[in-house]
């Protein structure tokens, strides 16, 4: 039986050459180290804050989401009456006329108040 | 810490880490990749190379990387070309014997293999070894003893006898 000595099992070997140079190149290829956790959290928080501010000033307001003139005409069709777009702010609602058009008695109709500049022309 | 200090730390630790990792992967190229990756990871973590725990940290990262690579290898390949060639690293061993030795080491359970290789090559204190292996310092000695007994069994099963020192 062949005897395997301890030194056979654990013979120290040389690593391939060029390791330190390779590591130096890898380190050099990353100009800046990644940010630490507190820095990362602060950056994420700042970006979220900016996104909220941007959204607040650019998001459309509720009434202007629908084309006002078109909405007026759609409403006019619902009421089965002619509406002059310039008078769209003074639309009076006739419940008796709306009621038969609705799916149920509990259905809700949303009425938008149209800004005057959008109703003109 | 500047790059030169990191390179110096690499020069000191490259050989022991390489020797441990090599006996997991049996590929010089892969073993060097792991050593490099371990250092890059520590560098990215802003690890303090002057701290006492740095050496243990590098071995711990390296062994985790080895585990991940072994898992990938288990999926994609069973035997590498290098393993098939089984080059002899010890002139007193024939190619067959070297393959048998490798097979015996590779057949050891992970915790036995780790403790044997680390106690042999890493040059870590028992306290540092315990950190790397995630065990109590007092268990290192007994675990190594059990690992060697297990290795001897595996070598005997292949018709080889093991002699300690």
mmCIF file of C-alpha atoms in Angstrom:
data_model
loop_
_atom_site.group_PDB
_atom_site.id
_atom_site.type_symbol
_atom_site.label_atom_id
_atom_site.label_comp_id
_atom_site.label_asym_id
_atom_site.label_seq_id
_atom_site.Cartn_x
_atom_site.Cartn_y
_atom_site.Cartn_z
ATOM 1 C CA UNK A 1 0.000 0.000 0.000
ATOM 2 C CA UNK A 2 1.415 3.364 -1.018
ATOM 3 C CA UNK A 3 1.919 5.717 1.888
ATOM 4 C CA UNK A 4 0.691 9.262 1.357
ATOM 5 C CA UNK A 5 2.575 11.567 3.635
ATOM 6 C CA UNK A 6 1.078 14.669 5.115
ATOM 7 C CA UNK A 7 3.309 16.849 2.960
ATOM 8 C CA UNK A 8 1.977 15.164 -0.178
ATOM 9 C CA UNK A 9 -1.519 16.139 0.735
ATOM 10 C CA UNK A 10 -0.744 19.687 1.607
ATOM 11 C CA UNK A 11 2.112 20.640 -0.647
ATOM 12 C CA UNK A 12 2.217 24.415 -0.883
ATOM 13 C CA UNK A 13 1.808 25.673 -4.435
ATOM 14 C CA UNK A 14 2.673 28.935 -6.101
ATOM 15 C CA UNK A 15 -0.212 30.937 -7.493
ATOM 16 C CA UNK A 16 0.023 31.914 -11.183
ATOM 17 C CA UNK A 17 2.171 35.032 -11.687
ATOM 18 C CA UNK A 18 0.756 38.503 -12.235
ATOM 19 C CA UNK A 19 -1.841 38.508 -9.472
ATOM 20 C CA UNK A 20 -0.904 41.843 -7.852
ATOM 21 C CA UNK A 21 -0.719 43.630 -11.221
ATOM 22 C CA UNK A 22 -4.095 42.235 -12.212
ATOM 23 C CA UNK A 23 -5.626 43.423 -8.955
ATOM 24 C CA UNK A 24 -4.119 46.882 -9.425
ATOM 25 C CA UNK A 25 -5.653 47.078 -12.915
ATOM 26 C CA UNK A 26 -9.043 46.059 -11.567
ATOM 27 C CA UNK A 27 -8.885 48.689 -8.860
ATOM 28 C CA UNK A 28 -7.817 51.336 -11.364
ATOM 29 C CA UNK A 29 -10.722 50.484 -13.669
ATOM 30 C CA UNK A 30 -13.091 51.608 -10.927
ATOM 31 C CA UNK A 31 -12.374 55.312 -10.546
ATOM 32 C CA UNK A 32 -14.483 55.808 -7.476
ATOM 33 C CA UNK A 33 -15.490 53.411 -4.811
ATOM 34 C CA UNK A 34 -19.199 52.869 -4.412
ATOM 35 C CA UNK A 35 -20.942 55.086 -1.896
ATOM 36 C CA UNK A 36 -21.294 53.947 1.667
ATOM 37 C CA UNK A 37 -24.771 53.053 2.992
ATOM 38 C CA UNK A 38 -25.559 56.439 4.628
ATOM 39 C CA UNK A 39 -24.559 58.218 1.420
ATOM 40 C CA UNK A 40 -26.675 55.864 -0.677
ATOM 41 C CA UNK A 41 -29.701 56.379 1.588
ATOM 42 C CA UNK A 42 -29.282 60.157 1.475
ATOM 43 C CA UNK A 43 -29.016 60.087 -2.342
ATOM 44 C CA UNK A 44 -32.119 57.917 -2.674
ATOM 45 C CA UNK A 45 -34.046 60.208 -0.303
ATOM 46 C CA UNK A 46 -32.996 63.293 -2.262
ATOM 47 C CA UNK A 47 -34.048 61.726 -5.555
ATOM 48 C CA UNK A 48 -37.439 60.724 -4.112
ATOM 49 C CA UNK A 49 -37.970 64.273 -2.818
ATOM 50 C CA UNK A 50 -37.132 65.763 -6.206
ATOM 51 C CA UNK A 51 -39.468 63.322 -7.938
ATOM 52 C CA UNK A 52 -42.344 64.350 -5.618
ATOM 53 C CA UNK A 53 -41.699 68.057 -6.234
ATOM 54 C CA UNK A 54 -41.524 67.494 -10.001
ATOM 55 C CA UNK A 55 -44.731 65.496 -9.954
ATOM 56 C CA UNK A 56 -46.490 68.142 -7.858
ATOM 57 C CA UNK A 57 -45.749 70.881 -10.394
ATOM 58 C CA UNK A 58 -46.239 68.915 -13.580
ATOM 59 C CA UNK A 59 -49.217 66.661 -12.808
ATOM 60 C CA UNK A 60 -52.427 67.856 -14.481
ATOM 61 C CA UNK A 61 -55.120 69.182 -12.181
ATOM 62 C CA UNK A 62 -58.387 67.275 -11.937
ATOM 63 C CA UNK A 63 -60.690 69.490 -14.055
ATOM 64 C CA UNK A 64 -58.332 69.724 -16.981
ATOM 65 C CA UNK A 65 -57.976 65.971 -17.365
ATOM 66 C CA UNK A 66 -60.913 65.785 -19.723
ATOM 67 C CA UNK A 67 -61.232 67.970 -22.768
ATOM 68 C CA UNK A 68 -63.705 70.532 -21.417
ATOM 69 C CA UNK A 69 -65.535 71.378 -24.661
ATOM 70 C CA UNK A 70 -65.955 67.758 -25.621
ATOM 71 C CA UNK A 71 -67.153 66.980 -22.125
ATOM 72 C CA UNK A 72 -69.729 69.715 -22.476
ATOM 73 C CA UNK A 73 -71.030 68.278 -25.692
ATOM 74 C CA UNK A 74 -71.125 64.800 -24.235
ATOM 75 C CA UNK A 75 -73.077 66.159 -21.331
ATOM 76 C CA UNK A 76 -75.375 67.951 -23.739
ATOM 77 C CA UNK A 77 -76.055 64.731 -25.523
ATOM 78 C CA UNK A 78 -76.858 63.132 -22.190
ATOM 79 C CA UNK A 79 -79.296 65.892 -21.436
ATOM 80 C CA UNK A 80 -80.603 65.780 -24.996
ATOM 81 C CA UNK A 81 -80.309 69.507 -25.260
ATOM 82 C CA UNK A 82 -78.180 71.898 -27.218
ATOM 83 C CA UNK A 83 -75.479 73.719 -25.302
ATOM 84 C CA UNK A 84 -73.599 76.688 -26.471
ATOM 85 C CA UNK A 85 -69.933 76.082 -25.451
ATOM 86 C CA UNK A 86 -69.664 79.682 -24.291
ATOM 87 C CA UNK A 87 -72.447 79.031 -21.798
ATOM 88 C CA UNK A 88 -71.053 75.738 -20.604
ATOM 89 C CA UNK A 89 -70.529 77.110 -17.111
ATOM 90 C CA UNK A 90 -74.230 77.728 -16.725
ATOM 91 C CA UNK A 91 -75.484 74.276 -17.610
ATOM 92 C CA UNK A 92 -78.517 73.422 -15.575
ATOM 93 C CA UNK A 93 -79.187 69.817 -14.827
ATOM 94 C CA UNK A 94 -82.580 68.334 -15.416
ATOM 95 C CA UNK A 95 -82.682 65.258 -13.201
ATOM 96 C CA UNK A 96 -85.752 63.838 -14.874
ATOM 97 C CA UNK A 97 -83.880 63.732 -18.154
ATOM 98 C CA UNK A 98 -80.707 62.245 -16.714
ATOM 99 C CA UNK A 99 -82.392 59.539 -14.683
ATOM 100 C CA UNK A 100 -83.560 57.262 -17.562
ATOM 101 C CA UNK A 101 -80.049 57.357 -19.053
ATOM 102 C CA UNK A 102 -78.349 56.025 -15.971
ATOM 103 C CA UNK A 103 -77.734 52.345 -15.345
ATOM 104 C CA UNK A 104 -79.317 52.450 -11.892
ATOM 105 C CA UNK A 105 -80.827 54.893 -9.509
ATOM 106 C CA UNK A 106 -77.680 54.796 -7.359
ATOM 107 C CA UNK A 107 -75.330 55.574 -10.260
ATOM 108 C CA UNK A 108 -73.378 58.802 -9.851
ATOM 109 C CA UNK A 109 -72.719 61.423 -12.431
ATOM 110 C CA UNK A 110 -69.541 63.407 -12.143
ATOM 111 C CA UNK A 111 -69.838 66.979 -13.347
ATOM 112 C CA UNK A 112 -66.712 68.985 -14.008
ATOM 113 C CA UNK A 113 -66.669 72.693 -13.655
ATOM 114 C CA UNK A 114 -64.979 73.874 -16.793
ATOM 115 C CA UNK A 115 -62.475 76.675 -16.667
ATOM 116 C CA UNK A 116 -63.739 79.709 -18.626
ATOM 117 C CA UNK A 117 -60.693 79.917 -20.921
ATOM 118 C CA UNK A 118 -61.257 76.342 -22.126
ATOM 119 C CA UNK A 119 -64.932 76.918 -22.960
ATOM 120 C CA UNK A 120 -64.324 79.847 -25.188
ATOM 121 C CA UNK A 121 -63.970 79.424 -28.891
ATOM 122 C CA UNK B 1 -5.880 53.175 2.600
ATOM 123 C CA UNK B 2 -4.380 53.575 -0.831
ATOM 124 C CA UNK B 3 -4.022 51.047 -3.615
ATOM 125 C CA UNK B 4 -0.415 50.247 -2.703
ATOM 126 C CA UNK B 5 -1.459 49.132 0.765
ATOM 127 C CA UNK B 6 -4.090 46.857 -0.771
ATOM 128 C CA UNK B 7 -1.584 45.379 -3.183
ATOM 129 C CA UNK B 8 0.786 44.748 -0.294
ATOM 130 C CA UNK B 9 -1.974 42.965 1.641
ATOM 131 C CA UNK B 10 -2.696 40.947 -1.501
ATOM 132 C CA UNK B 11 0.940 39.910 -1.823
ATOM 133 C CA UNK B 12 0.894 38.661 1.766
ATOM 134 C CA UNK B 13 -2.343 36.728 1.536
ATOM 135 C CA UNK B 14 -2.413 35.579 -2.078
ATOM 136 C CA UNK B 15 -0.484 32.360 -1.548
ATOM 137 C CA UNK B 16 -2.368 31.003 1.501
ATOM 138 C CA UNK B 17 -5.790 31.926 0.098
ATOM 139 C CA UNK B 18 -4.846 30.482 -3.287
ATOM 140 C CA UNK B 19 -3.730 27.180 -1.756
ATOM 141 C CA UNK B 20 -6.996 26.764 0.123
ATOM 142 C CA UNK B 21 -9.146 27.726 -2.849
ATOM 143 C CA UNK B 22 -7.127 25.616 -5.290
ATOM 144 C CA UNK B 23 -7.950 22.470 -3.331
ATOM 145 C CA UNK B 24 -11.622 23.204 -3.761
ATOM 146 C CA UNK B 25 -11.584 23.956 -7.461
ATOM 147 C CA UNK B 26 -8.491 22.104 -8.726
ATOM 148 C CA UNK B 27 -7.951 24.813 -11.296
ATOM 149 C CA UNK B 28 -5.132 27.337 -11.013
ATOM 150 C CA UNK B 29 -6.979 29.865 -13.142
ATOM 151 C CA UNK B 30 -10.251 29.598 -11.236
ATOM 152 C CA UNK B 31 -8.438 29.713 -7.898
ATOM 153 C CA UNK B 32 -6.663 32.927 -8.863
ATOM 154 C CA UNK B 33 -9.950 34.416 -10.052
ATOM 155 C CA UNK B 34 -11.459 33.732 -6.657
ATOM 156 C CA UNK B 35 -8.554 35.314 -4.781
ATOM 157 C CA UNK B 36 -8.863 38.422 -6.957
ATOM 158 C CA UNK B 37 -12.616 38.570 -6.542
ATOM 159 C CA UNK B 38 -12.342 38.191 -2.775
ATOM 160 C CA UNK B 39 -9.985 41.168 -2.609
ATOM 161 C CA UNK B 40 -12.145 43.265 -4.905
ATOM 162 C CA UNK B 41 -15.170 42.516 -2.739
ATOM 163 C CA UNK B 42 -13.303 43.502 0.423
ATOM 164 C CA UNK B 43 -12.093 46.664 -1.315
ATOM 165 C CA UNK B 44 -15.613 47.592 -2.382
ATOM 166 C CA UNK B 45 -16.776 47.027 1.206
ATOM 167 C CA UNK B 46 -14.132 49.528 2.326
ATOM 168 C CA UNK B 47 -12.741 46.839 4.615
ATOM 169 C CA UNK B 48 -9.963 47.960 6.908
ATOM 170 C CA UNK B 49 -6.855 46.044 5.890
ATOM 171 C CA UNK B 50 -5.090 47.086 9.084
ATOM 172 C CA UNK B 51 -7.720 45.476 11.301
ATOM 173 C CA UNK B 52 -7.055 42.120 12.945
ATOM 174 C CA UNK B 53 -10.099 40.535 11.356
ATOM 175 C CA UNK B 54 -9.092 41.376 7.788
ATOM 176 C CA UNK B 55 -7.313 38.089 7.108
ATOM 177 C CA UNK B 56 -10.290 36.083 8.366
ATOM 178 C CA UNK B 57 -12.607 38.267 6.292
ATOM 179 C CA UNK B 58 -10.709 37.500 3.075
ATOM 180 C CA UNK B 59 -10.819 33.749 3.731
ATOM 181 C CA UNK B 60 -14.504 33.948 4.550
ATOM 182 C CA UNK B 61 -15.314 35.841 1.340
ATOM 183 C CA UNK B 62 -13.136 33.464 -0.690
ATOM 184 C CA UNK B 63 -14.873 30.377 0.696
ATOM 185 C CA UNK B 64 -18.292 31.888 -0.017
ATOM 186 C CA UNK B 65 -17.213 32.596 -3.587
ATOM 187 C CA UNK B 66 -15.948 29.020 -3.890
ATOM 188 C CA UNK B 67 -19.312 27.710 -2.696
ATOM 189 C CA UNK B 68 -21.129 29.796 -5.306
ATOM 190 C CA UNK B 69 -18.795 28.683 -8.065
ATOM 191 C CA UNK B 70 -19.082 25.032 -7.081
ATOM 192 C CA UNK B 71 -22.865 25.341 -7.244
ATOM 193 C CA UNK B 72 -22.646 26.764 -10.768
ATOM 194 C CA UNK B 73 -20.148 24.092 -11.797
ATOM 195 C CA UNK B 74 -22.443 21.385 -10.462
ATOM 196 C CA UNK B 75 -25.100 22.614 -12.856
ATOM 197 C CA UNK B 76 -23.011 23.154 -15.970
ATOM 198 C CA UNK B 77 -20.194 20.652 -15.862
ATOM 199 C CA UNK B 78 -19.287 17.523 -14.030
ATOM 200 C CA UNK B 79 -15.571 17.246 -14.787
ATOM 201 C CA UNK B 80 -13.275 19.925 -16.125
ATOM 202 C CA UNK B 81 -10.578 19.235 -18.682
ATOM 203 C CA UNK B 82 -7.952 20.085 -16.107
ATOM 204 C CA UNK B 83 -9.380 17.527 -13.716
ATOM 205 C CA UNK B 84 -9.283 14.913 -16.455
ATOM 206 C CA UNK B 85 -5.631 15.623 -17.136
ATOM 207 C CA UNK B 86 -4.871 15.590 -13.405
ATOM 208 C CA UNK B 87 -1.364 17.066 -13.623
ATOM 209 C CA UNK B 88 0.920 15.900 -10.867
ATOM 210 C CA UNK B 89 1.996 18.597 -8.468
ATOM 211 C CA UNK B 90 4.096 16.230 -6.438
ATOM 212 C CA UNK B 91 6.859 14.290 -8.215
ATOM 213 C CA UNK B 92 6.644 11.490 -5.670
ATOM 214 C CA UNK B 93 3.049 10.783 -6.616
ATOM 215 C CA UNK B 94 1.939 9.152 -9.843
ATOM 216 C CA UNK B 95 -0.859 10.716 -11.814
ATOM 217 C CA UNK B 96 -3.232 8.026 -10.560
ATOM 218 C CA UNK B 97 -2.240 8.563 -6.932
ATOM 219 C CA UNK B 98 -2.640 12.294 -7.284
ATOM 220 C CA UNK B 99 -6.102 11.776 -8.713
ATOM 221 C CA UNK B 100 -6.922 9.492 -5.806
ATOM 222 C CA UNK B 101 -5.711 12.071 -3.305
ATOM 223 C CA UNK B 102 -7.794 14.740 -4.995
ATOM 224 C CA UNK B 103 -10.775 12.457 -5.001
ATOM 225 C CA UNK B 104 -10.388 11.745 -1.291
ATOM 226 C CA UNK B 105 -10.110 15.442 -0.418
ATOM 227 C CA UNK B 106 -13.050 16.292 -2.643
ATOM 228 C CA UNK B 107 -15.152 13.578 -1.026
ATOM 229 C CA UNK B 108 -14.819 15.118 2.415
ATOM 230 C CA UNK B 109 -17.867 16.973 3.732
ATOM 231 C CA UNK B 110 -17.534 20.733 3.413
ATOM 232 C CA UNK B 111 -16.850 21.422 7.102
ATOM 233 C CA UNK B 112 -14.099 18.773 7.280
ATOM 234 C CA UNK B 113 -12.474 19.953 4.104
ATOM 235 C CA UNK B 114 -12.596 23.598 5.198
ATOM 236 C CA UNK B 115 -11.059 22.973 8.597
ATOM 237 C CA UNK B 116 -8.270 20.819 7.130
ATOM 238 C CA UNK B 117 -7.331 23.253 4.386
ATOM 239 C CA UNK B 118 -7.572 26.322 6.577
ATOM 240 C CA UNK B 119 -5.511 24.863 9.427
ATOM 241 C CA UNK B 120 -2.927 23.722 6.896
ATOM 242 C CA UNK B 121 -2.556 26.806 4.717
ATOM 243 C CA UNK B 122 -4.272 29.857 6.157
ATOM 244 C CA UNK B 123 -1.985 30.539 9.094
ATOM 245 C CA UNK B 124 -4.950 31.771 11.128
ATOM 246 C CA UNK B 125 -5.306 31.591 14.896
ATOM 247 C CA UNK B 126 -8.022 29.334 16.314
ATOM 248 C CA UNK B 127 -10.063 32.442 17.062
ATOM 249 C CA UNK B 128 -9.768 33.612 13.443
ATOM 250 C CA UNK B 129 -10.514 30.120 12.148
ATOM 251 C CA UNK B 130 -13.623 30.050 14.304
ATOM 252 C CA UNK B 131 -14.739 33.341 12.721
ATOM 253 C CA UNK B 132 -14.226 31.995 9.216
ATOM 254 C CA UNK B 133 -15.981 28.717 9.915
ATOM 255 C CA UNK B 134 -18.702 30.137 12.140
ATOM 256 C CA UNK B 135 -17.935 27.804 15.079
ATOM 257 C CA UNK B 136 -16.604 28.075 18.628
ATOM 258 C CA UNK B 137 -12.778 28.289 18.834
ATOM 259 C CA UNK B 138 -12.757 25.231 21.111
ATOM 260 C CA UNK B 139 -14.196 22.990 18.426
ATOM 261 C CA UNK B 140 -11.472 23.605 15.824
ATOM 262 C CA UNK B 141 -9.034 21.012 17.196
ATOM 263 C CA UNK B 142 -11.569 18.205 17.515
ATOM 264 C CA UNK B 143 -13.064 18.974 14.138
ATOM 265 C CA UNK B 144 -9.652 18.824 12.489
ATOM 266 C CA UNK B 145 -8.964 15.513 14.185
ATOM 267 C CA UNK B 146 -12.227 14.048 12.887
ATOM 268 C CA UNK B 147 -11.546 15.444 9.422
ATOM 269 C CA UNK B 148 -8.121 13.774 9.264
ATOM 270 C CA UNK B 149 -9.575 10.450 10.425
ATOM 271 C CA UNK B 150 -12.212 10.709 7.736
ATOM 272 C CA UNK B 151 -9.611 11.521 5.100
ATOM 273 C CA UNK B 152 -7.546 8.533 6.144
ATOM 274 C CA UNK B 153 -10.592 6.297 5.701
ATOM 275 C CA UNK B 154 -11.197 7.667 2.226
ATOM 276 C CA UNK B 155 -7.553 7.164 1.219
ATOM 277 C CA UNK B 156 -7.528 3.625 2.616
ATOM 278 C CA UNK B 157 -10.600 2.819 0.568
ATOM 279 C CA UNK B 158 -8.530 3.676 -2.498
ATOM 280 C CA UNK B 159 -5.599 1.523 -1.478
ATOM 281 C CA UNK B 160 -3.535 4.380 -0.072
ATOM 282 C CA UNK B 161 -2.251 4.834 3.430
ATOM 283 C CA UNK B 162 -1.890 8.151 5.152
ATOM 284 C CA UNK B 163 0.936 9.115 7.441
ATOM 285 C CA UNK B 164 0.797 12.230 9.561
ATOM 286 C CA UNK B 165 4.114 14.153 9.361
#
